[in-house]
GROMACS .gro file of C-alpha atoms in nm:
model
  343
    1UNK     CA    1  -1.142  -0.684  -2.419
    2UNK     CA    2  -0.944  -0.623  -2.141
    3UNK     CA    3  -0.825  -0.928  -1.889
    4UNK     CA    4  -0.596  -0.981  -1.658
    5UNK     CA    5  -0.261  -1.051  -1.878
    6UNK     CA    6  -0.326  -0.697  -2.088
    7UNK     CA    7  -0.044  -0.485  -2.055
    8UNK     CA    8  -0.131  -0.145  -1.840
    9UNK     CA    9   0.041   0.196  -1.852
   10UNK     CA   10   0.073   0.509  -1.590
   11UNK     CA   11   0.266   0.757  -1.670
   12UNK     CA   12   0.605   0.643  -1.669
   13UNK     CA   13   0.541   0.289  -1.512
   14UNK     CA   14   0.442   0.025  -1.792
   15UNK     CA   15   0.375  -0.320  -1.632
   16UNK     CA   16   0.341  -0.624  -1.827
   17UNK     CA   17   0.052  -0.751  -1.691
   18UNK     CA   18  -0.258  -0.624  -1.436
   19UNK     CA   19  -0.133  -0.829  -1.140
   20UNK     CA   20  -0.014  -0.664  -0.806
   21UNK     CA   21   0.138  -0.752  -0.504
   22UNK     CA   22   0.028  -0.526  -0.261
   23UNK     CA   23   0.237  -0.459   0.060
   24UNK     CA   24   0.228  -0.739   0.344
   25UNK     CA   25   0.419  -0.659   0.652
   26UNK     CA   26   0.667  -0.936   0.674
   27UNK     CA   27   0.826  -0.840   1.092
   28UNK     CA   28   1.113  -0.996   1.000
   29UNK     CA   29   1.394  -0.764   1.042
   30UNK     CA   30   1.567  -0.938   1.338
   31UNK     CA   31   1.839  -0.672   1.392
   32UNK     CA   32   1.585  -0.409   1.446
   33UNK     CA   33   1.718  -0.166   1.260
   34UNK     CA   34   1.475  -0.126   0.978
   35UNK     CA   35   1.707  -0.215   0.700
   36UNK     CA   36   1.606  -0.556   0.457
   37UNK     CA   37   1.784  -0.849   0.499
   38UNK     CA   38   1.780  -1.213   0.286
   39UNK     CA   39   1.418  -1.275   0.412
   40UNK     CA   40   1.288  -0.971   0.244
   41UNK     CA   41   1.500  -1.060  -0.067
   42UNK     CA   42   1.401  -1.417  -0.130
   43UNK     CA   43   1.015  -1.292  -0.039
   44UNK     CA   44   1.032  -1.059  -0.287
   45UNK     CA   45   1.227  -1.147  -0.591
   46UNK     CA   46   1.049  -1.515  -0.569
   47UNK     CA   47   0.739  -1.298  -0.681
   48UNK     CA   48   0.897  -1.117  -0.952
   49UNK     CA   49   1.050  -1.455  -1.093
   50UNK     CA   50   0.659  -1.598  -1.041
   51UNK     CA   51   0.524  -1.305  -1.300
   52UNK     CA   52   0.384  -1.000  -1.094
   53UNK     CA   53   0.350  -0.727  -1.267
   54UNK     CA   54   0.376  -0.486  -0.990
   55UNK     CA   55   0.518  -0.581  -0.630
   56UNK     CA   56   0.447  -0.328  -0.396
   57UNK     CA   57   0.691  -0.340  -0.097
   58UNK     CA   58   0.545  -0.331   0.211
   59UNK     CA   59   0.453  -0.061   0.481
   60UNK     CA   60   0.809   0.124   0.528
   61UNK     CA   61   0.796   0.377   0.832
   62UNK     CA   62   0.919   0.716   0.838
   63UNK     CA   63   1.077   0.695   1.171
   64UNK     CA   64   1.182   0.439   1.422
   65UNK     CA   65   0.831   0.549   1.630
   66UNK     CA   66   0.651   0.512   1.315
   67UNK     CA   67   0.710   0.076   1.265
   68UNK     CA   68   0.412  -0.122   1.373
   69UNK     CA   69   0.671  -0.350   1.540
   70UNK     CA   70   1.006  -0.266   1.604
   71UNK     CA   71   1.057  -0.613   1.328
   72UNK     CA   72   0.955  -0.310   1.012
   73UNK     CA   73   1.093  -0.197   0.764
   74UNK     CA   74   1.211   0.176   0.760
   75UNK     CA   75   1.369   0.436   0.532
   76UNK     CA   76   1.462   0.720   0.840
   77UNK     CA   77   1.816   0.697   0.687
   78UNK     CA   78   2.053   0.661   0.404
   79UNK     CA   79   2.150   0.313   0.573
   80UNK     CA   80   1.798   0.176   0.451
   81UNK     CA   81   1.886   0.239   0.108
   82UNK     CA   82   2.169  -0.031   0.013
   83UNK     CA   83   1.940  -0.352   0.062
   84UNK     CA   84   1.632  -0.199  -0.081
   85UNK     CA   85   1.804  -0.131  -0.421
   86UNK     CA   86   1.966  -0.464  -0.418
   87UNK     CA   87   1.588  -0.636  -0.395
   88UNK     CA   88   1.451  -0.356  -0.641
   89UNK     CA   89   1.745  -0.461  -0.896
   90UNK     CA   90   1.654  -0.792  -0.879
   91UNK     CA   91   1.286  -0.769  -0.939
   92UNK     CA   92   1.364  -0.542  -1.225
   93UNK     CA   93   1.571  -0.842  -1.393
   94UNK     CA   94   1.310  -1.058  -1.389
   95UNK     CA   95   1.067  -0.817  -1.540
   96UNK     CA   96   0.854  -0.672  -1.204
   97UNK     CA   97   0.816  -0.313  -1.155
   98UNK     CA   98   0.864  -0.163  -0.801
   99UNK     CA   99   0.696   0.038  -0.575
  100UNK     CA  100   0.723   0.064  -0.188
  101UNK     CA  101   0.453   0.163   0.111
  102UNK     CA  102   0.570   0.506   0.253
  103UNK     CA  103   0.336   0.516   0.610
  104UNK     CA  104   0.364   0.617   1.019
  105UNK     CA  105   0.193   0.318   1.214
  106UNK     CA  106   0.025   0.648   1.446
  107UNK     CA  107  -0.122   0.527   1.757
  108UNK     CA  108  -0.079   0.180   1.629
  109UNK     CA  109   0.293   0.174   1.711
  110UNK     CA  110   0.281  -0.144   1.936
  111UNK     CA  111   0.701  -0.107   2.057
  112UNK     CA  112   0.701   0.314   2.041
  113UNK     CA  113   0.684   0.390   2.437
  114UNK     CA  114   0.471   0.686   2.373
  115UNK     CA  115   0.294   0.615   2.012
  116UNK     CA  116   0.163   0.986   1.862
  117UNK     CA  117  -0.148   1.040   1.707
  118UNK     CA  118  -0.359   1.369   1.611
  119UNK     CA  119  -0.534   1.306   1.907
  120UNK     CA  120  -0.479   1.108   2.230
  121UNK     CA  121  -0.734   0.809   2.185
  122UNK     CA  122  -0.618   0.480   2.203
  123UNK     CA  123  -0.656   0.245   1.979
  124UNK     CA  124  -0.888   0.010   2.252
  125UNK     CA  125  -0.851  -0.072   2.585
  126UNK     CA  126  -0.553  -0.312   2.545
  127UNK     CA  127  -0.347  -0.043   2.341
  128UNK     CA  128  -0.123   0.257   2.473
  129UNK     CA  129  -0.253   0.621   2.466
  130UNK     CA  130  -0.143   0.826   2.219
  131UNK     CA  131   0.081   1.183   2.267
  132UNK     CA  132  -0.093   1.395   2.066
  133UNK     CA  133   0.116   1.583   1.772
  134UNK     CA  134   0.134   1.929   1.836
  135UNK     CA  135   0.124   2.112   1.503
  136UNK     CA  136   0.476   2.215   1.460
  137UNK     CA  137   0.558   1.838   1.494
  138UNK     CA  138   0.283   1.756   1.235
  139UNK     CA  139   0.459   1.997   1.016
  140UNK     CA  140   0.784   1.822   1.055
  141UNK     CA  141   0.612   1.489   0.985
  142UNK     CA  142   0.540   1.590   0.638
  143UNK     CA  143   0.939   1.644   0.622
  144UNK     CA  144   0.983   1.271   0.752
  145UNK     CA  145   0.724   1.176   0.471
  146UNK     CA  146   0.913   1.387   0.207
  147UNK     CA  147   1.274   1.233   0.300
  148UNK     CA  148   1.149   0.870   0.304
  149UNK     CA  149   1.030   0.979  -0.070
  150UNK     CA  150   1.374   1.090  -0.131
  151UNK     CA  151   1.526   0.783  -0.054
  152UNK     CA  152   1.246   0.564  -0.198
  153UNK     CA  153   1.346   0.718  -0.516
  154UNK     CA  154   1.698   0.690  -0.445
  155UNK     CA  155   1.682   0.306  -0.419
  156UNK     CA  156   1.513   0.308  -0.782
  157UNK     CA  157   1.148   0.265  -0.705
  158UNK     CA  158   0.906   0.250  -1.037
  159UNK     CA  159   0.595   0.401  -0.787
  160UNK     CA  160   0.529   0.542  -0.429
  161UNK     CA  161   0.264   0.423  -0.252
  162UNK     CA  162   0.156   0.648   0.048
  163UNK     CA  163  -0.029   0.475   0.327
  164UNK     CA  164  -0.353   0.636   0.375
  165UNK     CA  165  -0.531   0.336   0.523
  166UNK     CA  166  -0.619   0.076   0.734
  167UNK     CA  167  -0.586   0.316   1.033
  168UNK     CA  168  -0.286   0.420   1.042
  169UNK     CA  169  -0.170   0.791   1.088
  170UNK     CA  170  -0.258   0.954   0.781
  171UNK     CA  171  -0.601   0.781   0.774
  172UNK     CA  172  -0.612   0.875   1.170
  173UNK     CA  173  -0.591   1.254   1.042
  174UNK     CA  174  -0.918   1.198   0.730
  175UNK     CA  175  -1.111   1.004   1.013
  176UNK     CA  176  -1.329   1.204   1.233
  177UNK     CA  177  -1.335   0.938   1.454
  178UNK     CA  178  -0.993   0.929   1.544
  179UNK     CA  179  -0.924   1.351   1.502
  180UNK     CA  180  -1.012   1.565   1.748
  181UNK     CA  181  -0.793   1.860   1.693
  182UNK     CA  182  -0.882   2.187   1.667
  183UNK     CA  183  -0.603   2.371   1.493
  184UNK     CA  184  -0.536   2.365   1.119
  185UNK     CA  185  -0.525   1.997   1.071
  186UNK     CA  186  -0.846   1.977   1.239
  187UNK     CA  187  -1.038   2.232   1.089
  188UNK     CA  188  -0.966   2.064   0.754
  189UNK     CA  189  -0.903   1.669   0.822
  190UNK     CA  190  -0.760   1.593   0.490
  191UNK     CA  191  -0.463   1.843   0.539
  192UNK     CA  192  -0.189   1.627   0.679
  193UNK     CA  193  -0.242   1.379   0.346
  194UNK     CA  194  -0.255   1.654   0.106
  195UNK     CA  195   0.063   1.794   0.269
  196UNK     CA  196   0.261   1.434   0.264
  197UNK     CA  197   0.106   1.414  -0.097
  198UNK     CA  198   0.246   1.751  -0.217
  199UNK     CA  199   0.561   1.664  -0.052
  200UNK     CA  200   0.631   1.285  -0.192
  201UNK     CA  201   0.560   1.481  -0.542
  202UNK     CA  202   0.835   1.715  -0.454
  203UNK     CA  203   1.112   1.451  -0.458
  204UNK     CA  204   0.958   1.200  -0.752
  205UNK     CA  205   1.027   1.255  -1.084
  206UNK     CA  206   0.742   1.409  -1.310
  207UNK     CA  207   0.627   1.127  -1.476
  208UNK     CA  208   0.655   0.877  -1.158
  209UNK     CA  209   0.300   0.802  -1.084
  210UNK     CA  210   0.173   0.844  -0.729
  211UNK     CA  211  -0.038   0.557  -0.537
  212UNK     CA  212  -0.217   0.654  -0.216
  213UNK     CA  213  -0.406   0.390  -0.029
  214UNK     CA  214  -0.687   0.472   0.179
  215UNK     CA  215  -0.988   0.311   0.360
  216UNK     CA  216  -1.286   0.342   0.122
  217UNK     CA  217  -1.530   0.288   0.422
  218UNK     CA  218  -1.488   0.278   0.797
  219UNK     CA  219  -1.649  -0.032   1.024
  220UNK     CA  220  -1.649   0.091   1.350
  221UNK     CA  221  -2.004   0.260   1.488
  222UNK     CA  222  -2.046   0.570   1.315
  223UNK     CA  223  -1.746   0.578   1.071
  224UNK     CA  224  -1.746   0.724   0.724
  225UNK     CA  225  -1.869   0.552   0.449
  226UNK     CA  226  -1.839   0.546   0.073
  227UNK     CA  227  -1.982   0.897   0.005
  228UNK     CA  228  -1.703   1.040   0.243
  229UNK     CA  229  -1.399   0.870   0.112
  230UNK     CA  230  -1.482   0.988  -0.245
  231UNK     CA  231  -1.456   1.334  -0.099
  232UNK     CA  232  -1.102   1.299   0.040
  233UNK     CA  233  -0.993   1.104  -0.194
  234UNK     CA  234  -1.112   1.400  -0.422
  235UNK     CA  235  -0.907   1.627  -0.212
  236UNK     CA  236  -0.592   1.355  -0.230
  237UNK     CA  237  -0.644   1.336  -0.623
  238UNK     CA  238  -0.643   1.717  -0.664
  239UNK     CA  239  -0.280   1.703  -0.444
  240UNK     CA  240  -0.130   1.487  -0.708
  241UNK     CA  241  -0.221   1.119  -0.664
  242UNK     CA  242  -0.259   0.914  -0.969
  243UNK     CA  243  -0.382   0.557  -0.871
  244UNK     CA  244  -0.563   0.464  -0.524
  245UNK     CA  245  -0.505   0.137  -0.375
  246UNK     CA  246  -0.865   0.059  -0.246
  247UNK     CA  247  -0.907  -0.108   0.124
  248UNK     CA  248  -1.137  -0.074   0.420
  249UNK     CA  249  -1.110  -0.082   0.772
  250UNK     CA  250  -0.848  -0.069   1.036
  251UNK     CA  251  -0.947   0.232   1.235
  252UNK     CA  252  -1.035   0.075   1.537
  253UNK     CA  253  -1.210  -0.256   1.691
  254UNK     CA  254  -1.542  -0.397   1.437
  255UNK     CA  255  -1.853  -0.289   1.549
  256UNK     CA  256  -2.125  -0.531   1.539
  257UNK     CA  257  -2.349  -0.351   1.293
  258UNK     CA  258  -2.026  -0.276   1.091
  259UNK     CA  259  -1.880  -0.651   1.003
  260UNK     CA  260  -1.683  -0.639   0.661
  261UNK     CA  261  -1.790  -0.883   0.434
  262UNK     CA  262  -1.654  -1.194   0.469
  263UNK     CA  263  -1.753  -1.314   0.104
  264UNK     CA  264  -1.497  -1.334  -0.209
  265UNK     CA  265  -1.440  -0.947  -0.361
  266UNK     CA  266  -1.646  -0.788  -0.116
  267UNK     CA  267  -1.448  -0.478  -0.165
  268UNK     CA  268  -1.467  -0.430  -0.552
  269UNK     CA  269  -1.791  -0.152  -0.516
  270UNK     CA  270  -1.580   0.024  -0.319
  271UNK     CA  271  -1.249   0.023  -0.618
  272UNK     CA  272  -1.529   0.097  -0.851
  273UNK     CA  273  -1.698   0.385  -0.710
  274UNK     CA  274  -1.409   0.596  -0.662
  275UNK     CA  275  -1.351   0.517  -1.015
  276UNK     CA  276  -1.633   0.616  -1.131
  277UNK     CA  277  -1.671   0.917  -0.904
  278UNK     CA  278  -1.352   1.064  -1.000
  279UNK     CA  279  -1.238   0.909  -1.316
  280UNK     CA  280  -0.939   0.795  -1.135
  281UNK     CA  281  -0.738   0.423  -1.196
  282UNK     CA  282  -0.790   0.206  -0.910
  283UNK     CA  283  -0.655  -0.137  -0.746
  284UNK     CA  284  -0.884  -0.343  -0.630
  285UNK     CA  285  -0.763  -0.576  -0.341
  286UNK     CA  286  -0.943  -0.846  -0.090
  287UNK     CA  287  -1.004  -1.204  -0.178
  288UNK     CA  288  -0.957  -1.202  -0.518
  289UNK     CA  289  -0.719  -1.500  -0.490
  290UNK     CA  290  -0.930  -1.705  -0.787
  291UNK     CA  291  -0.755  -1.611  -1.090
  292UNK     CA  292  -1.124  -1.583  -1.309
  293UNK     CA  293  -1.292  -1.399  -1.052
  294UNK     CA  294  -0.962  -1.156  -1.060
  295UNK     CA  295  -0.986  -1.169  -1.429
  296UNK     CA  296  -1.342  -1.046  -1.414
  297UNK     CA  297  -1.277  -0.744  -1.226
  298UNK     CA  298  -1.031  -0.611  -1.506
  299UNK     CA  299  -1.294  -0.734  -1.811
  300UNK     CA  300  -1.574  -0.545  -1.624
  301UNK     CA  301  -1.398  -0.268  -1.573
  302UNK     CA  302  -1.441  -0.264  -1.216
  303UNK     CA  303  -1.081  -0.204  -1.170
  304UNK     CA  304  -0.733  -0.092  -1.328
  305UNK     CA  305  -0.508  -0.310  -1.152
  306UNK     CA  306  -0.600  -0.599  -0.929
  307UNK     CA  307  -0.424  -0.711  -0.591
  308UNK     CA  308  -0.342  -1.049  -0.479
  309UNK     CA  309  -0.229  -1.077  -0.112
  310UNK     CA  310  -0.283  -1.424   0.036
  311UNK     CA  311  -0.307  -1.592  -0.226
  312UNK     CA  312   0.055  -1.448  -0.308
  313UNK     CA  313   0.200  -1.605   0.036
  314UNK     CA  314   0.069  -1.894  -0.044
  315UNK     CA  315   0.200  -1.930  -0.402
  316UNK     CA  316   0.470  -1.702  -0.466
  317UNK     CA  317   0.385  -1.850  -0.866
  318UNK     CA  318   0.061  -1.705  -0.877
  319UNK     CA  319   0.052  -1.515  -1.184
  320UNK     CA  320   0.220  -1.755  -1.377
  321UNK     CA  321  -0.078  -2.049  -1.234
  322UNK     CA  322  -0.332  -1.785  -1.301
  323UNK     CA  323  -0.196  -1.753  -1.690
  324UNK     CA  324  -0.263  -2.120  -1.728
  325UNK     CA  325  -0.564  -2.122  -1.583
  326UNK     CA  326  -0.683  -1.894  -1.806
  327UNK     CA  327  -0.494  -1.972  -2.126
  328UNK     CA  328  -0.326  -1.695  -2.138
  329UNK     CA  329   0.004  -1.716  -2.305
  330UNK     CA  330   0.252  -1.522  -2.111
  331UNK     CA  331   0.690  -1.537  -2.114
  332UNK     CA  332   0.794  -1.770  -1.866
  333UNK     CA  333   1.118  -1.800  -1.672
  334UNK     CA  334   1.329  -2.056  -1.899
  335UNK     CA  335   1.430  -2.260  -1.578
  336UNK     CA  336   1.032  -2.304  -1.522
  337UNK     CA  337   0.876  -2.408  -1.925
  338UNK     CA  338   0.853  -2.769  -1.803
  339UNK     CA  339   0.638  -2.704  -1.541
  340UNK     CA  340   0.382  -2.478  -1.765
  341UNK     CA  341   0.310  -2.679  -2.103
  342UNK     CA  342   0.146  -2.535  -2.376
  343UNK     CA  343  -0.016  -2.697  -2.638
   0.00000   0.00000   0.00000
């Protein structure tokens, strides 16, 4: 029977346990210049000491447009690389694997003067309107896509995860709601993702596997739902990705008919019908902070991998708690035995 503490294996990326960190923007690079500093470090590594299996960096922008804040991370240039490696290095000591968030923020680039988008909608009435990409520039995106990649790789990533979600720019392209276009990348909405997929393949080695999160289901009056996103994400699987991180939301303000859940695991159908749909590995993710109701979602086989966000911040120890909590006898940092008896 599988649980949470069973050992899991993509490709080249073997993790020691099921556990994920998936990527929390931190908006804490003061200098503004998109590079990591000792904040990102201590955040990080402090989870790989605590026992993740798999920490996920978080969303890392393509260009200096592309940040949510002008406070994000970024990998435009060679500079990014140094500090990122030094963090990935340290993780790796303590036994975590790696992976970072390759994304564009889109229209949701709150300091870009002009944000860019595939159309010119804002994001609602207290957000800036959008240029609208014309498609050479789209084109030359991808490039900014495959470059980040490069580096990614460069700093000694275990995974790439492209951002495909949570309404920002790739997931403005798949979203009807948000793409008006009418030239190539709107005739066919999924074409900008494929395209950044093809591309991050281009620059990872064979057996690196590829993680694409994307918005299973849309909450805003007359988004896509389930049946939609398993036809992308058939599309995205067919360009190369091996693993989808599975979210919801983001594209634009709630709807009233459209309220997420607000209960524990509410998006767990949605990790396990794209698994079932296309035979695919998931991660589930949202509000599975209670280590047996995490454990669950591995033993019925609802999931691959399972994400723990806020439950992370709170306790950067969370995997090692969770292993106690459920008996499960893991390796623990020497410095820490005393605080974890067994027996």
């Amino acid at each position: 029977m599988k649980h949470l503490f069973t050992p899991y294996q993509i490709k080249s990326l073997s993790l020691k346990n099921r556990v994920v960190m998936p990527p929390m923007c931190q908006y804490s690079v003061t200098a503004k210049d998109g590079i990591a500093n000792d904040w990102h470090y201590m955040h990080y590594v402090s989870r790989a000491v605590g026992g993740t299996g798999l920490i996920i960096i978080e969303m890392t922008d393509v260009e200096p447009d592309g940040r949510i804040t002008d406070y994000d991370l970024g990998l435009w240039s060679d500079d990014h690389i140094p500090a990122l490696a030094r963090i990935i290095d340290a993780a790796h000591q303590h036994g975590a694997k790696v992976g970072i968030q390759i994304a564009h923020a889109g229209r949701k680039a709150e300091d870009a003067e002009v944000p860019v988008a595939p159309s010119a909608i804002p994001f609602d009435e207290n957000s800036k309107t959008p240029r609208a990409l014309t498609t050479e520039e789209v084109e030359q995106m991808v490039e900014k896509f495959r470059l980040a990649v490069r580096r990614a790789v460069q700093a000694g990533v275990d995974t790439i995860e492209i951002h495909g979600a949570h309404g920002y720019l790739i997931h403005q392209f798949v979203s009807p709601f948000t793409n008006k276009r009418t030239d190539k990348y709107g005739q066919d909405l999924a074409l900008f993702g494929k395209e950044v997929i093809k591309a991050a393949k281009s620059e990872m080695p064979a057996d690196m596997p590829l993680i694409m999160r994307i918005s299973a289901r849309e909450y805003v009056e007359g988004g896509y739902g389930i049946n939609e996103s398993i036809a992308f994400a058939k599309e995205f699987k067919e360009a190369g990705v091996d693993l989808f991180h599975i979210s919801a939301g983001g594209e634009g303000p709630i709807a009233a008919a459209g309220r997420p859940g607000t209960h524990v695991a509410y998006q767990v159908p949605l990790a396990r019908a794209i698994k079932e749909a296309l035979n695919v590995p998931v991660i589930a993710v949202g509000r599975l902070d209670e280590p047996s109701l995490a454990n669950s979602v591995i033993g019925n086989e609802d999931a691959d991998l399972v994400a723990v966000g806020r439950g992370m911040l709170r306790n950067p120890y969370w995997t090692l708690e969770a292993a106690a909590v459920l008996h499960k006898e893991i390796e623990l940092p020497r410095q820490y035995e005393r605080g974890f008896p067994r027996g």
